[in-house]
């Protein structure tokens, strides 16, 4: 059997089984989006659905960043383990039910001062994004210099 023919047979077999060829599984991908999350209309809509209070906006974004970090790390762990993964823009893919559930119940009903105290507390704890991004880079899932840390400042 010649090399070209056997490579074609392998590719067809991988396609039929529903898995990518090994070389494709090792290619680093990107979390970059066309728009930063805070400027994406779907993100803005979900934030307003959770709470229309301006004082809650940054709290919701901080909880979104925590969800993003957990999702990114999970997908990069799957990449590192050779498992199916989806490393791409998270806009339109976030689980807003989980994000909303991570926000303490009743927080929308307290004063803006109490909301600020919560925001400062969770910001001091960190959202895990920088660590998730570094893990993705070190695992080879995303190339060095690929992802802007601008999202950490939004």
C-alpha angles and dihedrals in degrees: 000000000000121000095246093054095047091048089053091049091050092049091050090048091051090049093050092048090048100240131116122246112263094255091057092051090057098050113109115235136191141254091201118127133198088244130028110252095252090056096046110107093220091054091048090050093050091049090053091047091056093046135343090202111113089215090063096051097087091042091054091046091051091052089047090054090052090052090047091052093050092047093047092049091047093051093046091049088053089049091050090049092050091247127137111281141166113223106175141100111323094210107115092014103074120117099233092182089062092044092050091046090055091061112088110256114251094025091117089057098055127085122281088248092058090045089053090051089054091047093051091048095052092042089054089051090053129231099245096236097121090049092048091049091049091049090051091051095045092048090052093242092120128022122250110266092020102112125054116227088213088108088067090062098045 
